[in-house]
Short mmCIF file of C-alpha atoms (C1' of nucleotides) in Angstrom, two decimals:
data_model
loop_
_atom_site.label_atom_id
_atom_site.label_comp_id
_atom_site.label_asym_id
_atom_site.label_seq_id
_atom_site.Cartn_x
_atom_site.Cartn_y
_atom_site.Cartn_z
CA UNK A 1 113.23 155.13 94.83
CA UNK A 2 115.97 156.92 96.74
CA UNK A 3 118.85 155.27 98.54
CA UNK A 4 117.37 156.38 101.83
CA UNK A 5 114.15 154.57 101.18
CA UNK A 6 116.07 151.49 100.17
CA UNK A 7 118.00 151.60 103.38
CA UNK A 8 114.85 151.95 105.40
CA UNK A 9 113.35 148.89 103.76
CA UNK A 10 116.49 146.88 104.29
CA UNK A 11 116.72 147.98 107.89
CA UNK A 12 113.18 146.85 108.41
CA UNK A 13 113.91 143.44 106.90
CA UNK A 14 117.05 142.97 108.95
CA UNK A 15 115.49 144.01 112.20
CA UNK A 16 112.62 141.66 111.52
CA UNK A 17 115.13 138.91 110.84
CA UNK A 18 116.89 139.70 114.07
CA UNK A 19 113.67 139.52 115.99
CA UNK A 20 112.88 136.28 114.19
CA UNK A 21 116.04 134.73 115.50
CA UNK A 22 114.25 134.50 118.76
CA UNK A 23 112.02 131.90 117.19
CA UNK A 24 114.51 129.33 115.94
CA UNK A 25 117.06 127.62 118.04
CA UNK A 26 118.15 124.93 115.62
CA UNK A 27 116.68 124.91 112.17
CA UNK A 28 118.10 121.47 111.30
CA UNK A 29 115.79 119.60 113.63
CA UNK A 30 112.76 120.44 111.53
CA UNK A 31 114.19 119.41 108.20
CA UNK A 32 112.59 116.37 106.65
CA UNK A 33 115.82 114.35 106.51
CA UNK A 34 116.63 114.95 110.15
CA UNK A 35 116.91 111.77 112.17
CA UNK A 36 116.19 112.46 115.83
CA UNK A 37 118.09 110.59 118.54
CA UNK A 38 114.90 109.69 120.23
CA UNK A 39 112.13 107.94 118.34
CA UNK A 40 109.05 107.78 120.53
CA UNK A 41 106.52 104.95 120.16
CA UNK A 42 108.86 102.90 118.02
CA UNK A 43 110.59 100.75 120.60
CA UNK A 44 109.11 97.45 119.46
CA UNK A 45 110.16 98.10 115.88
CA UNK A 46 113.62 99.27 116.87
CA UNK A 47 114.25 96.16 118.94
CA UNK A 48 113.06 93.93 116.12
CA UNK A 49 115.34 95.53 113.57
CA UNK A 50 118.18 95.37 116.04
CA UNK A 51 117.65 91.68 116.66
CA UNK A 52 117.42 90.94 112.97
CA UNK A 53 120.62 92.78 112.18
CA UNK A 54 122.55 91.59 115.21
CA UNK A 55 124.21 88.59 113.43
CA UNK A 56 126.39 91.15 111.68
CA UNK A 57 128.32 91.56 114.89
CA UNK A 58 129.38 87.92 114.64
CA UNK A 59 130.20 88.32 110.98
CA UNK A 60 127.28 86.30 109.68
CA UNK A 61 124.55 87.24 107.28
CA UNK A 62 121.35 88.68 108.72
CA UNK A 63 117.97 87.79 107.24
CA UNK A 64 116.51 89.94 104.54
CA UNK A 65 113.89 92.26 105.91
CA UNK A 66 110.80 93.89 104.55
CA UNK A 67 109.43 96.93 106.33
CA UNK A 68 105.91 98.17 105.70
CA UNK A 69 104.11 101.29 106.73
CA UNK A 70 102.49 104.37 105.28
CA UNK A 71 104.47 107.54 104.72
CA UNK A 72 105.66 109.33 107.81
CA UNK A 73 105.40 106.37 110.15
CA UNK A 74 109.08 106.45 110.99
CA UNK A 75 110.32 103.59 108.81
CA UNK A 76 113.21 105.47 107.31
CA UNK A 77 114.12 107.24 110.53
CA UNK A 78 114.13 104.00 112.51
CA UNK A 79 116.24 102.20 109.94
CA UNK A 80 118.74 105.01 109.63
CA UNK A 81 118.87 105.29 113.40
CA UNK A 82 119.77 101.63 113.82
CA UNK A 83 122.32 101.82 111.06
CA UNK A 84 124.21 104.71 112.64
CA UNK A 85 124.17 102.84 115.95
CA UNK A 86 125.48 99.71 114.28
CA UNK A 87 128.15 101.57 112.39
CA UNK A 88 129.41 103.01 115.67
CA UNK A 89 129.69 99.54 117.19
CA UNK A 90 131.21 98.09 114.06
CA UNK A 91 133.95 100.69 113.97
CA UNK A 92 134.68 100.10 117.64
CA UNK A 93 134.95 96.35 117.18
CA UNK A 94 136.72 96.52 113.82
CA UNK A 95 134.09 94.51 112.02
CA UNK A 96 134.04 95.06 108.30
CA UNK A 97 130.53 95.58 107.02
CA UNK A 98 129.13 98.22 104.70
CA UNK A 99 125.73 99.79 104.96
CA UNK A 100 124.24 101.31 101.88
CA UNK A 101 121.08 103.35 101.93
CA UNK A 102 119.26 104.44 98.82
CA UNK A 103 115.83 105.67 97.96
CA UNK A 104 114.50 104.00 94.84
CA UNK A 105 112.21 106.87 93.96
CA UNK A 106 115.08 109.35 94.23
CA UNK A 107 117.52 107.29 92.21
CA UNK A 108 114.74 106.65 89.73
CA UNK A 109 115.70 103.60 87.72
CA UNK A 110 116.96 100.09 88.36
CA UNK A 111 120.21 101.04 86.79
CA UNK A 112 120.82 104.06 88.96
CA UNK A 113 119.84 102.13 92.07
CA UNK A 114 122.47 99.53 91.30
CA UNK A 115 124.97 102.26 90.46
CA UNK A 116 124.30 103.74 93.89
CA UNK A 117 125.14 100.43 95.52
CA UNK A 118 128.21 100.09 93.33
CA UNK A 119 129.62 103.49 94.15
CA UNK A 120 129.01 102.94 97.85
CA UNK A 121 131.22 99.87 97.82
CA UNK A 122 133.88 101.73 95.90
CA UNK A 123 133.06 100.69 92.39
CA UNK A 124 132.77 103.50 89.87
CA UNK A 125 130.09 102.87 87.32
CA UNK A 126 129.26 105.13 84.38
CA UNK A 127 125.91 106.74 84.94
CA UNK A 128 124.67 105.15 81.74
CA UNK A 129 125.98 102.86 79.07
CA UNK A 130 126.26 99.45 80.70
CA UNK A 131 123.82 96.60 80.73
CA UNK A 132 122.21 96.08 84.11
CA UNK A 133 123.43 92.52 84.33
CA UNK A 134 126.93 93.80 83.66
CA UNK A 135 126.75 96.20 86.60
CA UNK A 136 125.40 93.43 88.78
CA UNK A 137 128.13 90.98 87.90
CA UNK A 138 130.79 93.61 88.48
CA UNK A 139 129.37 94.25 91.93
CA UNK A 140 129.25 90.54 92.67
CA UNK A 141 132.78 90.06 91.44
CA UNK A 142 134.13 92.83 93.62
CA UNK A 143 132.23 91.58 96.65
CA UNK A 144 133.57 88.08 96.15
CA UNK A 145 137.14 89.24 95.68
CA UNK A 146 137.15 91.43 98.76
CA UNK A 147 134.77 89.13 100.71
CA UNK A 148 132.71 92.20 101.33
CA UNK A 149 129.78 92.12 103.72
CA UNK A 150 127.05 94.57 102.99
CA UNK A 151 123.54 95.50 103.96
CA UNK A 152 121.64 97.25 101.22
CA UNK A 153 118.66 99.33 102.27
CA UNK A 154 116.24 100.16 99.47
CA UNK A 155 113.72 102.75 100.54
CA UNK A 156 110.45 103.06 98.62
CA UNK A 157 111.18 99.70 97.11
CA UNK A 158 107.60 99.41 95.89
CA UNK A 159 108.35 102.09 93.35
CA UNK A 160 111.10 99.96 91.88
CA UNK A 161 108.92 96.90 91.57
CA UNK A 162 105.90 98.68 90.14
CA UNK A 163 108.01 100.27 87.44
CA UNK A 164 110.42 97.48 86.60
CA UNK A 165 109.22 94.22 88.06
CA UNK A 166 111.01 92.06 90.58
CA UNK A 167 113.87 90.75 88.43
CA UNK A 168 116.50 92.94 90.02
CA UNK A 169 115.38 91.94 93.50
CA UNK A 170 115.54 88.33 92.46
CA UNK A 171 119.10 88.74 91.24
CA UNK A 172 120.12 90.59 94.38
CA UNK A 173 118.58 88.10 96.78
CA UNK A 174 119.88 85.07 94.98
CA UNK A 175 123.46 86.16 94.56
CA UNK A 176 124.78 84.80 97.85
CA UNK A 177 126.77 81.92 96.34
CA UNK A 178 128.28 84.23 93.74
CA UNK A 179 129.69 86.55 96.37
CA UNK A 180 130.60 84.18 99.17
CA UNK A 181 132.43 84.48 101.48
CA UNK A 182 130.97 87.99 101.39
CA UNK A 183 127.24 88.52 101.73
CA UNK A 184 124.52 90.93 100.78
CA UNK A 185 121.46 91.42 102.92
CA UNK A 186 118.53 93.45 101.74
CA UNK A 187 116.25 95.69 103.72
CA UNK A 188 113.28 96.80 101.68
CA UNK A 189 111.14 99.67 102.88
CA UNK A 190 107.71 100.01 101.34
CA UNK A 191 104.95 102.57 101.65
CA UNK A 192 102.55 100.24 99.97
CA UNK A 193 101.01 97.72 102.30
CA UNK A 194 100.00 95.45 99.43
CA UNK A 195 103.53 95.55 98.05
CA UNK A 196 104.27 91.91 98.74
CA UNK A 197 101.61 90.76 96.34
CA UNK A 198 103.41 92.39 93.44
CA UNK A 199 106.34 90.08 94.03
CA UNK A 200 106.66 86.72 92.43
CA UNK A 201 106.76 83.76 94.78
CA UNK A 202 110.49 83.19 94.30
CA UNK A 203 111.34 86.73 95.42
CA UNK A 204 108.67 86.88 98.08
CA UNK A 205 110.08 84.09 100.20
CA UNK A 206 113.63 85.37 99.86
CA UNK A 207 113.09 89.06 100.46
CA UNK A 208 110.63 88.81 103.31
CA UNK A 209 112.42 86.37 105.54
CA UNK A 210 111.47 88.87 108.19
CA UNK A 211 108.68 91.40 108.13
CA UNK A 212 107.89 94.43 110.16
CA UNK A 213 104.92 96.76 110.16
CA UNK A 214 104.98 100.38 111.22
CA UNK A 215 101.48 101.50 112.21
CA UNK A 216 100.45 105.13 111.68
CA UNK A 217 100.82 107.50 114.60
CA UNK A 218 97.76 108.59 116.50
CA UNK A 219 97.08 112.29 116.98
CA UNK A 220 98.17 111.89 120.59
CA UNK A 221 101.50 110.40 119.53
CA UNK A 222 102.02 113.04 116.87
CA UNK A 223 101.54 115.68 119.52
CA UNK A 224 104.32 114.16 121.60
CA UNK A 225 106.62 113.89 118.61
CA UNK A 226 105.99 117.46 117.57
CA UNK A 227 106.58 118.68 121.08
CA UNK A 228 109.95 116.98 121.17
CA UNK A 229 110.90 118.44 117.82
CA UNK A 230 109.72 121.88 118.82
CA UNK A 231 111.84 121.73 121.95
CA UNK A 232 114.86 120.87 119.84
CA UNK A 233 114.34 123.44 117.15
CA UNK A 234 112.41 126.35 118.58
CA UNK A 235 113.03 128.52 121.56
CA UNK A 236 110.85 127.93 124.58
CA UNK A 237 107.92 130.33 124.73
CA UNK A 238 108.25 130.95 120.99
CA UNK A 239 105.29 128.73 120.18
CA UNK A 240 101.84 128.04 121.53
CA UNK A 241 100.57 124.60 122.41
CA UNK A 242 97.58 125.40 120.23
CA UNK A 243 99.90 125.59 117.21
CA UNK A 244 101.46 122.24 118.01
CA UNK A 245 98.11 120.63 118.60
CA UNK A 246 96.75 121.95 115.34
CA UNK A 247 99.72 120.58 113.41
CA UNK A 248 99.16 117.19 115.04
CA UNK A 249 95.44 117.24 114.43
CA UNK A 250 95.72 118.28 110.78
CA UNK A 251 98.25 115.62 109.88
CA UNK A 252 96.89 112.98 112.20
CA UNK A 253 93.37 113.09 110.87
CA UNK A 254 94.69 112.14 107.45
CA UNK A 255 97.17 109.28 107.86
CA UNK A 256 99.13 109.72 111.05
CA UNK A 257 101.94 111.10 108.95
CA UNK A 258 104.73 112.49 111.11
CA UNK A 259 106.73 113.83 108.21
CA UNK A 260 103.83 115.97 107.08
CA UNK A 261 103.33 117.15 110.63
CA UNK A 262 106.95 118.21 111.01
CA UNK A 263 106.94 119.86 107.59
CA UNK A 264 103.87 121.77 108.59
CA UNK A 265 105.51 122.96 111.78
CA UNK A 266 108.63 124.04 109.93
CA UNK A 267 106.78 126.00 107.28
CA UNK A 268 104.60 127.62 109.90
CA UNK A 269 107.68 128.60 111.91
CA UNK A 270 109.39 130.02 108.85
CA UNK A 271 106.28 131.99 108.08
CA UNK A 272 106.21 133.41 111.57
CA UNK A 273 109.88 134.24 111.39
CA UNK A 274 109.53 136.04 108.09
CA UNK A 275 106.75 138.18 109.37
CA UNK A 276 108.87 139.11 112.37
CA UNK A 277 106.58 137.59 114.90
CA UNK A 278 108.22 136.02 117.93
CA UNK A 279 105.32 133.77 118.69
CA UNK A 280 104.25 130.89 116.48
CA UNK A 281 100.53 130.34 116.84
CA UNK A 282 97.76 128.42 115.13
CA UNK A 283 97.16 131.21 112.62
CA UNK A 284 100.59 130.55 111.12
CA UNK A 285 99.80 126.86 110.92
CA UNK A 286 96.64 127.52 108.97
CA UNK A 287 98.50 129.67 106.46
CA UNK A 288 101.24 127.05 106.25
CA UNK A 289 98.74 124.40 105.20
CA UNK A 290 97.79 126.49 102.18
CA UNK A 291 101.36 127.38 101.35
CA UNK A 292 102.53 123.77 101.36
CA UNK A 293 99.77 122.86 98.98
CA UNK A 294 100.56 125.79 96.69
CA UNK A 295 104.27 125.07 96.60
CA UNK A 296 103.71 121.46 95.81
CA UNK A 297 101.48 122.37 92.89
CA UNK A 298 103.56 125.12 91.33
CA UNK A 299 106.65 122.98 91.64
CA UNK A 300 104.99 120.16 89.77
CA UNK A 301 103.73 122.59 87.15
CA UNK A 302 107.08 124.13 86.37
CA UNK A 303 108.89 120.84 85.84
CA UNK A 304 106.27 119.46 83.50
CA UNK A 305 107.35 118.67 79.92
CA UNK A 306 106.00 121.11 77.36
CA UNK A 307 103.27 118.89 75.94
CA UNK A 308 102.02 118.01 79.39
CA UNK A 309 101.75 121.74 80.08
CA UNK A 310 99.71 122.29 76.96
CA UNK A 311 97.47 119.33 77.74
CA UNK A 312 96.91 120.71 81.22
CA UNK A 313 96.03 124.11 79.81
CA UNK A 314 93.69 122.50 77.30
CA UNK A 315 92.00 120.65 80.17
CA UNK A 316 91.46 123.86 82.07
CA UNK A 317 90.04 125.66 79.05
CA UNK A 318 87.77 122.75 78.12
CA UNK A 319 86.43 122.41 81.63
CA UNK A 320 85.84 126.15 81.64
CA UNK A 321 83.77 126.21 78.47
CA UNK A 322 81.77 123.05 79.18
CA UNK A 323 82.38 121.54 82.62
CA UNK A 324 79.74 118.84 82.22
CA UNK A 325 81.14 117.30 79.06
CA UNK A 326 84.88 117.91 79.35
CA UNK A 327 86.21 114.62 78.02
CA UNK A 328 89.51 113.44 76.60
CA UNK A 329 88.15 113.96 73.09
CA UNK A 330 87.34 117.62 73.69
CA UNK A 331 90.60 118.20 75.51
CA UNK A 332 92.45 116.68 72.59
CA UNK A 333 90.79 119.05 70.11
CA UNK A 334 91.60 122.02 72.31
CA UNK A 335 95.14 120.72 72.71
CA UNK A 336 95.68 120.51 68.93
CA UNK A 337 94.39 124.05 68.59
CA UNK A 338 96.88 125.29 71.20
CA UNK A 339 99.69 123.37 69.56
CA UNK A 340 98.99 125.13 66.28
CA UNK A 341 99.34 128.48 68.02
CA UNK A 342 102.75 127.61 69.39
CA UNK A 343 103.80 126.00 66.12
CA UNK A 344 104.39 122.70 67.85
CA UNK A 345 103.47 119.40 66.26
CA UNK A 346 100.64 117.77 68.19
CA UNK A 347 100.98 114.30 69.68
CA UNK A 348 98.67 111.34 69.13
CA UNK A 349 95.43 110.75 71.02
CA UNK A 350 97.08 107.75 72.59
CA UNK A 351 99.91 109.79 73.99
CA UNK A 352 97.63 112.59 75.18
CA UNK A 353 95.50 110.00 76.92
CA UNK A 354 98.65 108.86 78.67
CA UNK A 355 99.59 112.41 79.59
CA UNK A 356 96.12 112.91 81.06
CA UNK A 357 96.58 109.92 83.38
CA UNK A 358 100.01 111.26 84.34
CA UNK A 359 98.49 114.62 85.21
CA UNK A 360 95.90 112.74 87.23
CA UNK A 361 98.50 110.89 89.28
CA UNK A 362 100.22 114.20 89.92
CA UNK A 363 96.93 115.46 91.29
CA UNK A 364 96.77 118.36 88.85
CA UNK A 365 93.56 117.10 87.29
CA UNK A 366 91.15 114.30 88.00
CA UNK A 367 90.58 112.02 85.06
CA UNK A 368 87.89 109.55 85.99
CA UNK A 369 86.73 106.96 83.49
CA UNK A 370 83.01 107.29 82.90
CA UNK A 371 80.55 105.58 80.63
CA UNK A 372 78.01 107.51 78.61
CA UNK A 373 76.56 104.26 77.32
CA UNK A 374 75.52 104.76 73.74
CA UNK A 375 77.71 107.86 73.68
CA UNK A 376 80.88 106.05 74.46
CA UNK A 377 83.41 105.76 77.21
CA UNK A 378 85.76 108.59 78.21
CA UNK A 379 87.84 110.14 80.90
CA UNK A 380 85.90 112.92 82.52
CA UNK A 381 88.42 115.72 83.00
CA UNK A 382 88.32 117.99 86.00
CA UNK A 383 91.18 120.41 86.62
CA UNK A 384 92.28 120.66 90.24
CA UNK A 385 94.01 123.99 89.74
CA UNK A 386 92.86 127.37 88.53
CA UNK A 387 93.84 129.16 85.35
CA UNK A 388 95.66 131.80 87.42
CA UNK A 389 97.82 129.19 89.16
CA UNK A 390 98.73 127.68 85.83
CA UNK A 391 99.50 130.97 84.12
CA UNK A 392 101.61 132.09 87.06
CA UNK A 393 103.65 128.89 86.91
CA UNK A 394 103.98 128.98 83.14
CA UNK A 395 104.88 132.63 82.71
CA UNK A 396 108.60 131.85 82.77
CA UNK A 397 108.11 129.51 79.83
CA UNK A 398 108.49 131.34 76.52
CA UNK A 399 106.60 128.75 74.51
CA UNK A 400 103.65 128.85 76.89
CA UNK A 401 103.34 132.54 77.52
CA UNK A 402 101.48 133.58 74.39
CA UNK A 403 98.81 130.96 74.92
CA UNK A 404 97.16 133.25 77.45
CA UNK A 405 95.19 136.39 76.81
"C1'" DC B 1 68.79 91.88 74.23
"C1'" DG B 2 72.19 93.00 71.07
"C1'" DT B 3 74.58 96.95 69.08
"C1'" DC B 4 77.89 100.18 68.93
"C1'" DC B 5 79.92 104.62 70.63
"C1'" DA B 6 84.28 106.83 72.08
"C1'" DC B 7 87.34 106.08 73.90
"C1'" DA B 8 90.78 103.16 77.58
"C1'" DG B 9 94.93 101.22 77.91
"C1'" DG B 10 98.30 97.02 76.80
"C1'" DA B 11 102.13 95.52 73.61
"C1'" DA B 12 105.44 96.09 70.27
"C1'" DT B 13 108.34 99.01 68.10
"C1'" DG B 14 111.18 103.05 66.87
"C1'" DA B 15 113.78 107.45 67.23
"C1'" DC B 16 117.02 109.81 69.96
"C1'" DG B 17 120.75 111.48 72.98
"C1'" DG B 18 124.09 109.59 75.93
"C1'" DG B 19 127.96 106.66 77.17
"C1'" DC B 20 130.48 102.51 77.23
"C1'" DG B 21 134.46 99.05 75.85
"C1'" DG B 22 137.38 97.80 72.35
"C1'" DC C 1 135.62 105.51 65.52
"C1'" DC C 2 132.20 101.51 65.71
"C1'" DG C 3 128.74 98.64 67.57
"C1'" DC C 4 126.11 98.09 71.48
"C1'" DC C 5 123.07 99.13 75.35
"C1'" DC C 6 120.83 102.40 78.22
"C1'" DG C 7 116.36 105.34 79.55
"C1'" DT C 8 112.86 108.30 77.72
"C1'" DC C 9 109.34 109.69 74.85
"C1'" DA C 10 106.36 108.84 71.26
"C1'" DT C 11 103.81 106.15 67.53
"C1'" DT C 12 101.19 102.33 65.64
"C1'" DC C 13 98.19 98.74 66.14
"C1'" DC C 14 95.39 96.55 68.81
"C1'" DT C 15 91.70 94.45 71.88
"C1'" DG C 16 88.39 95.62 75.55
"C1'" DT C 17 84.22 97.69 77.53
"C1'" DG C 18 79.62 99.74 80.32
"C1'" DG C 19 75.47 100.94 79.30
"C1'" DA C 20 71.89 104.05 76.54
"C1'" DC C 21 69.63 103.40 72.47
"C1'" DG C 22 66.82 101.02 69.19
#
DNA sequence: CGTCCACAGGAATGACGGGCGG
DNA sequence: CCGCCCGTCATTCCTGTGGACG
């Protein structure tokens, strides 16, 4: 290829990009962590949270609060919104209270969640090495010494409890005498509506002194939300109402999930920009739906541990040769065979069974337990992805590559 | 109606790499 | 440097089970 041709291609890309600039006005407003100033249809919830947290302004401890609602119902946005408002007031009035936000699924473990809290109040904690109770007592000690007042928001708190039980929450909610005259209030945000039942009675009464439910958005409401976002982020006349309506309809019909809806709009807009179009229409939205799904899958595939990858591949092969009878037993045989080829030692049936359920929860396969009566009880394995998708995602992995041919 | 298949999936335990305080 | 504790991954051992077959 000559330099001239290169230049032509580059020119084309740049001029497309320049045209595309007509589409976006402010990219930020479509990002998933963007907190808009205006939260439509959430006034009742906002007032409730405000009332619950108001005692802070008099220096007293607000009730613990539990917030429920499915994903994308505005729980996080509403909470963050209130917190920024409160922080503004607090600074103005010189009230000393700390707000700490953390997402339990992001931080991952009990330990790291606590470490997050610790570092936010100015306590440096090694990222591993200490006993959890040690971290906790250090936090309590510091809070007592400095009579620190803090509100600790734990997002996706259900994740924490499912994985580790409610002991940490118990310790956190029952530490008030150990840190007085400071205090620690908890705000738990849960996607799981049945979350409360996982808690023991002692934690339940403490944590959910107040409760708040965020209902899903209707398609109508999603449309309004999307329109507001589009006005913030896109140029007027750069998008069709059909595109907006389709985004709302696609995400609304599932769970009233505003985050998904906004994601969809962003991806669609980026798609339109990349192709140099200056009008975002419903065609882009339809492509975006597929792209989001693809990205999610290939991302999950690439970060899989090596044995999980092999198990997944074995599942695909087994289902390919005999879709009707693809069971954990067959997959395990195939898996051992593949392991031999790579020279890896194969894991136990028990472990592979566990990996299969993990792949199921990731949505990469479906592993349904079925009974063949006299012929035993198995997981029926059904891959949710194609061999091509898998091989494309695995081709950067040296150990995996020569398992295809 | 009991048997018995082919596993599921819980519990206990261990190996390992990492990081602490002393 | 030691002894200890962490999270993660894996093994071992185990009990449980729906329903077709005899």
